[in-house]
Amino acid sequence: MNKPSKTALALSALLFAASSLFAQIEDKKGIVAKGAELVKVQDGFSFTEGPAINRMGDVFFTDQPNDKIYRWNSNSNQITLFKEGAGRSNGLYFQLDGTLIAAADLNNELWEIDQNTGEGKVIVSSFRGKKLNGPNDVWVRPKGGLYFTDPLYPRDYWEGIRGKEAEQDGKHVYFLSADRTELFRVAEDLTQPNGIVGTPDGKTLYVADIGAKKTWKYDIQEDGYLTNKTLFCEMGSDGMTIDERGNLYLTGNGVTVFDKSGEQIAHIPVPENWTANVCFGALDRKTLFITAMGSVYTLKMKYRGVW
């Protein structure tokens, strides 16, 4: 048997380091699968965002500056282009019928996209006759209807489309009814609402106010309105997800996990300047899929994510 050269050994080490990243994960409650390591699936994107899981466990995510949506196949671990020209989509979420909802801020709209054909359709273009600030993240309620955040992040590509001054009177959270006939505000007192996710029973909504460095918890009413605003934790978030134990996963500096009482129980370092968003992928919903700068990562978890 030929002995491998030093060059071959060095290359092998580099490839291993590139695909499997050992990090000092803080995990007080054992939520990460035993022996699991953070794995870089692919890099070379501009800025990844908005991961959303479909029924088959595949994750769709955006490369927002390049105006593309990609699909990660949970079985092959391969990433393929799903849609080009996606309205500069940011946050994504699947409805139960398989329709993909996209926060598309090229023209400050909310879209629905056919998962099979990739055909997009605008479902929200304005509020009270004025442009939205730029929908950012979205969560679909199990009973129907959806919530989305509308912060303001001025984009270079708005030049020539409209000015960078907001037409709305603030940065709010909105509810759109299942039949698309009602659109109204449900939170009007936040600084910069961003990440948003709800519980699988449809009773509780979490909204991250990244501008105020806080995450709030609300009770969801049958008509879509929110009540009982309660401080959940002293941390904002870009994107968020939740697992079957009610643990909430916040992003920014890696992934920080809080239990349902608001106590921090884990921190997952990610070797990027910013971690934008996170969701659970794969058919068993036990793979944490992380979008961070120009890369996407996975980490095996002990508990399932909810959808």
Short mmCIF file of C-alpha atoms in Angstrom, two decimals:
data_model
loop_
_atom_site.label_atom_id
_atom_site.label_comp_id
_atom_site.label_asym_id
_atom_site.label_seq_id
_atom_site.Cartn_x
_atom_site.Cartn_y
_atom_site.Cartn_z
CA MET A 1 0.00 0.00 0.00
CA ASN A 2 1.38 3.41 -0.97
CA LYS A 3 1.86 5.85 1.86
CA PRO A 4 -0.09 9.12 1.26
CA SER A 5 2.02 12.19 0.56
CA LYS A 6 2.18 15.18 2.89
CA THR A 7 0.28 17.20 0.28
CA ALA A 8 -2.51 14.64 0.17
CA LEU A 9 -2.72 14.55 3.96
CA ALA A 10 -2.85 18.35 4.14
CA LEU A 11 -5.58 18.50 1.50
CA SER A 12 -7.59 15.85 3.31
CA ALA A 13 -7.33 17.81 6.54
CA LEU A 14 -8.49 20.99 4.82
CA LEU A 15 -11.47 19.25 3.24
CA PHE A 16 -12.49 17.76 6.58
CA ALA A 17 -12.17 21.12 8.30
CA ALA A 18 -14.27 22.76 5.59
CA SER A 19 -17.13 20.28 5.86
CA SER A 20 -17.21 19.52 9.59
CA LEU A 21 -16.67 22.38 12.03
CA PHE A 22 -16.05 21.55 15.66
CA ALA A 23 -17.34 24.29 17.91
CA GLN A 24 -17.58 24.75 21.64
CA ILE A 25 -21.33 24.33 21.88
CA GLU A 26 -22.86 25.31 25.20
CA ASP A 27 -25.71 22.88 25.84
CA LYS A 28 -27.14 22.82 29.36
CA LYS A 29 -30.14 20.60 28.61
CA GLY A 30 -28.75 18.16 26.02
CA ILE A 31 -30.72 19.44 23.04
CA VAL A 32 -27.92 18.72 20.55
CA ALA A 33 -27.57 15.11 19.38
CA LYS A 34 -24.75 13.22 21.08
CA GLY A 35 -21.45 13.69 19.22
CA ALA A 36 -22.98 16.05 16.67
CA GLU A 37 -20.85 18.71 15.00
CA LEU A 38 -21.71 21.76 12.95
CA VAL A 39 -21.35 20.92 9.24
CA LYS A 40 -20.96 23.45 6.44
CA VAL A 41 -23.15 22.22 3.60
CA GLN A 42 -22.18 24.84 1.02
CA ASP A 43 -20.75 28.34 0.71
CA GLY A 44 -20.31 30.79 -2.15
CA PHE A 45 -23.63 32.62 -1.71
CA SER A 46 -23.91 36.36 -1.04
CA PHE A 47 -26.26 36.39 1.98
CA THR A 48 -28.45 33.44 2.89
CA GLU A 49 -31.80 33.87 4.63
CA GLY A 50 -35.33 32.60 5.17
CA PRO A 51 -35.05 28.79 5.51
CA ALA A 52 -38.42 27.00 5.34
CA ILE A 53 -39.19 23.28 5.42
CA ASN A 54 -41.71 21.49 3.18
CA ARG A 55 -43.55 18.24 3.92
CA MET A 56 -40.71 16.10 2.55
CA GLY A 57 -38.16 17.68 4.88
CA ASP A 58 -36.43 19.70 2.17
CA VAL A 59 -35.41 23.24 3.08
CA PHE A 60 -35.92 26.22 0.76
CA PHE A 61 -33.78 29.28 1.48
CA THR A 62 -32.95 32.60 -0.17
CA ASP A 63 -29.80 34.25 -1.42
CA GLN A 64 -31.36 37.66 -1.06
CA PRO A 65 -28.80 39.94 -2.80
CA ASN A 66 -28.74 37.60 -5.82
CA ASP A 67 -32.56 37.35 -5.95
CA LYS A 68 -32.61 33.54 -5.85
CA ILE A 69 -34.31 30.78 -3.88
CA TYR A 70 -32.48 27.47 -3.40
CA ARG A 71 -33.62 24.02 -2.29
CA TRP A 72 -31.65 21.71 -0.01
CA ASN A 73 -32.52 18.04 -0.52
CA SER A 74 -32.46 16.38 2.89
CA ASN A 75 -31.76 12.93 1.45
CA SER A 76 -28.89 13.76 -0.90
CA ASN A 77 -27.59 16.78 1.05
CA GLN A 78 -27.45 18.58 -2.31
CA ILE A 79 -28.49 22.15 -3.04
CA THR A 80 -30.17 23.14 -6.30
CA LEU A 81 -31.57 26.40 -7.66
CA PHE A 82 -35.37 26.57 -7.25
CA LYS A 83 -36.22 30.05 -8.51
CA GLU A 84 -34.41 33.01 -10.02
CA GLY A 85 -36.16 36.37 -9.95
CA ALA A 86 -37.93 35.92 -6.63
CA GLY A 87 -38.77 39.53 -5.81
CA ARG A 88 -35.67 39.76 -3.61
CA SER A 89 -37.32 37.35 -1.20
CA ASN A 90 -36.09 37.28 2.38
CA GLY A 91 -38.14 35.23 4.84
CA LEU A 92 -40.05 32.14 3.65
CA TYR A 93 -42.67 29.82 5.15
CA PHE A 94 -44.79 26.97 3.77
CA GLN A 95 -48.55 26.79 4.09
CA LEU A 96 -50.09 23.40 4.84
CA ASP A 97 -51.16 23.09 1.20
CA GLY A 98 -47.54 23.34 0.04
CA THR A 99 -47.69 26.94 -1.15
CA LEU A 100 -44.53 28.88 -0.32
CA ILE A 101 -45.08 32.32 1.21
CA ALA A 102 -42.26 34.81 0.59
CA ALA A 103 -41.48 38.22 2.07
CA ALA A 104 -40.41 39.87 -1.18
CA ASP A 105 -39.05 43.35 -0.59
CA LEU A 106 -38.02 44.32 -4.14
CA ASN A 107 -41.36 46.13 -4.41
CA ASN A 108 -42.29 45.79 -0.71
CA GLU A 109 -44.69 42.88 -1.25
CA LEU A 110 -45.77 39.51 0.07
CA TRP A 111 -45.80 36.69 -2.48
CA GLU A 112 -47.09 33.16 -2.74
CA ILE A 113 -45.03 30.77 -4.88
CA ASP A 114 -46.11 27.44 -6.36
CA GLN A 115 -43.70 24.82 -5.04
CA ASN A 116 -43.93 22.74 -8.21
CA THR A 117 -43.76 25.38 -10.93
CA GLY A 118 -42.00 28.24 -9.13
CA GLU A 119 -44.67 30.64 -10.39
CA GLY A 120 -45.07 33.64 -8.10
CA LYS A 121 -48.11 35.77 -7.33
CA VAL A 122 -48.40 38.96 -5.25
CA ILE A 123 -50.84 38.61 -2.34
CA VAL A 124 -50.02 41.86 -0.48
CA SER A 125 -48.78 44.97 -2.29
CA SER A 126 -49.72 47.77 0.11
CA PHE A 127 -51.50 48.74 3.32
CA ARG A 128 -54.08 51.53 3.35
CA GLY A 129 -52.94 52.59 -0.11
CA LYS A 130 -49.28 52.98 0.84
CA LYS A 131 -46.23 50.81 0.21
CA LEU A 132 -45.07 48.58 3.04
CA ASN A 133 -41.59 49.16 4.44
CA GLY A 134 -40.34 45.80 3.16
CA PRO A 135 -41.78 42.53 4.55
CA ASN A 136 -39.01 40.58 6.26
CA ASP A 137 -40.14 37.39 7.99
CA VAL A 138 -43.39 35.42 7.98
CA TRP A 139 -45.15 32.71 9.99
CA VAL A 140 -48.26 30.82 8.85
CA ARG A 141 -50.87 30.03 11.50
CA PRO A 142 -51.99 26.37 11.55
CA LYS A 143 -55.67 27.38 11.33
CA GLY A 144 -54.94 29.63 8.38
CA GLY A 145 -53.86 33.21 8.01
CA LEU A 146 -50.34 34.47 8.47
CA TYR A 147 -48.27 37.01 10.35
CA PHE A 148 -45.39 39.01 8.92
CA THR A 149 -42.96 41.63 10.18
CA ASP A 150 -42.41 44.87 8.28
CA PRO A 151 -39.25 46.59 9.51
CA LEU A 152 -37.32 49.04 7.35
CA TYR A 153 -33.97 48.10 5.82
CA PRO A 154 -33.32 50.58 2.98
CA ARG A 155 -32.07 48.74 -0.11
CA ASP A 156 -29.76 50.04 -2.82
CA TYR A 157 -32.04 48.55 -5.47
CA TRP A 158 -34.92 50.80 -4.37
CA GLU A 159 -33.25 53.64 -6.27
CA GLY A 160 -35.45 54.36 -9.27
CA ILE A 161 -38.33 52.34 -7.81
CA ARG A 162 -39.13 54.68 -4.96
CA GLY A 163 -37.36 56.74 -2.35
CA LYS A 164 -35.92 55.21 0.79
CA GLU A 165 -38.29 57.07 3.08
CA ALA A 166 -40.98 54.87 4.62
CA GLU A 167 -44.56 55.43 3.49
CA GLN A 168 -45.95 53.66 6.57
CA ASP A 169 -45.98 55.52 9.90
CA GLY A 170 -43.83 52.95 11.67
CA LYS A 171 -42.42 49.43 11.72
CA HIS A 172 -45.20 47.01 12.51
CA VAL A 173 -46.43 43.41 12.57
CA TYR A 174 -49.36 42.46 10.32
CA PHE A 175 -51.93 39.67 10.05
CA LEU A 176 -53.37 38.49 6.72
CA SER A 177 -56.49 36.34 6.91
CA ALA A 178 -56.61 32.92 5.26
CA ASP A 179 -59.04 34.12 2.58
CA ARG A 180 -56.76 37.15 1.88
CA THR A 181 -59.64 39.60 2.46
CA GLU A 182 -58.40 41.15 5.71
CA LEU A 183 -55.04 42.76 6.41
CA PHE A 184 -54.48 44.58 9.68
CA ARG A 185 -51.78 45.51 12.15
CA VAL A 186 -51.40 43.47 15.31
CA ALA A 187 -48.35 45.16 16.90
CA GLU A 188 -47.56 48.86 16.46
CA ASP A 189 -45.22 49.63 19.35
CA LEU A 190 -41.99 47.89 18.32
CA THR A 191 -38.69 49.46 17.28
CA GLN A 192 -37.60 47.06 14.52
CA PRO A 193 -39.66 43.83 14.40
CA ASN A 194 -37.84 41.05 12.57
CA GLY A 195 -37.92 37.34 13.49
CA ILE A 196 -41.33 35.78 14.03
CA VAL A 197 -42.58 32.28 14.88
CA GLY A 198 -45.56 30.70 16.60
CA THR A 199 -46.32 27.54 18.52
CA PRO A 200 -47.83 24.52 16.70
CA ASP A 201 -51.12 24.84 18.59
CA GLY A 202 -51.52 28.32 17.11
CA LYS A 203 -51.99 29.92 20.53
CA THR A 204 -48.70 31.79 21.05
CA LEU A 205 -46.67 34.11 18.83
CA TYR A 206 -43.07 35.21 19.40
CA VAL A 207 -41.82 38.41 17.79
CA ALA A 208 -38.22 39.56 17.98
CA ASP A 209 -37.66 43.29 18.21
CA ILE A 210 -34.09 43.33 17.00
CA GLY A 211 -33.91 47.12 17.33
CA ALA A 212 -34.78 47.01 21.04
CA LYS A 213 -32.83 43.78 21.71
CA LYS A 214 -35.92 42.05 23.07
CA THR A 215 -38.22 39.18 22.11
CA TRP A 216 -41.90 39.39 22.99
CA LYS A 217 -44.53 36.73 23.54
CA TYR A 218 -48.22 37.20 22.65
CA ASP A 219 -51.46 35.27 22.96
CA ILE A 220 -53.11 34.71 19.57
CA GLN A 221 -56.85 35.34 19.36
CA GLU A 222 -59.24 33.52 17.05
CA ASP A 223 -59.65 36.62 14.87
CA GLY A 224 -55.89 37.03 14.46
CA TYR A 225 -55.39 39.86 16.93
CA LEU A 226 -52.71 39.59 19.64
CA THR A 227 -53.12 40.12 23.39
CA ASN A 228 -51.12 39.79 26.61
CA LYS A 229 -47.78 41.12 25.35
CA THR A 230 -45.09 39.70 27.65
CA LEU A 231 -41.31 40.07 27.61
CA PHE A 232 -39.84 36.66 26.76
CA CYS A 233 -36.11 37.48 26.83
CA GLU A 234 -33.66 40.37 26.67
CA MET A 235 -32.39 39.49 23.20
CA GLY A 236 -33.53 40.34 19.70
CA SER A 237 -33.21 38.03 16.71
CA ASP A 238 -33.00 38.05 12.93
CA GLY A 239 -34.83 34.75 12.32
CA MET A 240 -36.31 32.20 14.73
CA THR A 241 -37.58 28.65 15.05
CA ILE A 242 -39.04 26.42 17.76
CA ASP A 243 -38.75 22.74 18.73
CA GLU A 244 -41.18 20.18 20.16
CA ARG A 245 -40.16 21.05 23.74
CA GLY A 246 -41.07 24.69 23.21
CA ASN A 247 -37.44 25.81 23.08
CA LEU A 248 -36.96 28.98 21.04
CA TYR A 249 -33.92 29.36 18.74
CA LEU A 250 -32.74 32.95 18.16
CA THR A 251 -30.07 34.09 15.70
CA GLY A 252 -27.47 36.81 15.30
CA ASN A 253 -24.30 35.79 17.11
CA GLY A 254 -24.61 32.12 16.20
CA VAL A 255 -27.77 30.44 17.51
CA THR A 256 -28.92 31.05 21.08
CA VAL A 257 -31.59 28.77 22.54
CA PHE A 258 -34.07 29.62 25.31
CA ASP A 259 -36.50 27.25 26.99
CA LYS A 260 -40.18 28.17 27.14
CA SER A 261 -39.69 29.99 30.44
CA GLY A 262 -37.16 32.34 28.80
CA GLU A 263 -34.03 30.82 30.35
CA GLN A 264 -31.00 30.49 28.06
CA ILE A 265 -30.10 26.80 27.75
CA ALA A 266 -27.72 26.64 24.78
CA HIS A 267 -25.49 28.59 22.44
CA ILE A 268 -24.29 27.25 19.09
CA PRO A 269 -21.34 29.23 17.68
CA VAL A 270 -21.32 29.63 13.91
CA PRO A 271 -18.02 30.71 12.25
CA GLU A 272 -19.54 33.68 10.37
CA ASN A 273 -19.97 37.37 11.16
CA TRP A 274 -23.75 36.99 11.33
CA THR A 275 -26.25 34.16 11.60
CA ALA A 276 -29.43 35.26 9.86
CA ASN A 277 -31.98 32.49 10.25
CA VAL A 278 -32.68 28.90 11.23
CA CYS A 279 -35.23 26.11 10.84
CA PHE A 280 -35.51 22.34 11.35
CA GLY A 281 -35.08 20.21 8.24
CA ALA A 282 -35.06 16.54 7.11
CA LEU A 283 -38.01 14.18 7.26
CA ASP A 284 -37.59 13.55 10.99
CA ARG A 285 -37.25 17.32 11.65
CA LYS A 286 -34.11 16.74 13.72
CA THR A 287 -31.59 18.59 11.55
CA LEU A 288 -31.07 22.24 12.42
CA PHE A 289 -30.54 24.15 9.15
CA ILE A 290 -28.70 27.44 9.60
CA THR A 291 -28.26 30.31 7.14
CA ALA A 292 -25.24 32.51 7.90
CA MET A 293 -23.72 35.08 5.56
CA GLY A 294 -22.60 33.31 2.38
CA SER A 295 -22.97 29.79 3.77
CA VAL A 296 -25.48 27.27 5.06
CA TYR A 297 -24.87 24.76 7.87
CA THR A 298 -26.54 21.79 9.53
CA LEU A 299 -26.42 20.35 13.04
CA LYS A 300 -28.09 17.17 14.28
CA MET A 301 -30.41 17.74 17.22
CA LYS A 302 -32.02 15.54 19.87
CA TYR A 303 -35.51 17.01 19.57
CA ARG A 304 -37.72 17.58 16.55
CA GLY A 305 -38.61 20.96 15.21
CA VAL A 306 -42.28 21.81 14.79
CA TRP A 307 -44.01 22.80 11.57
#
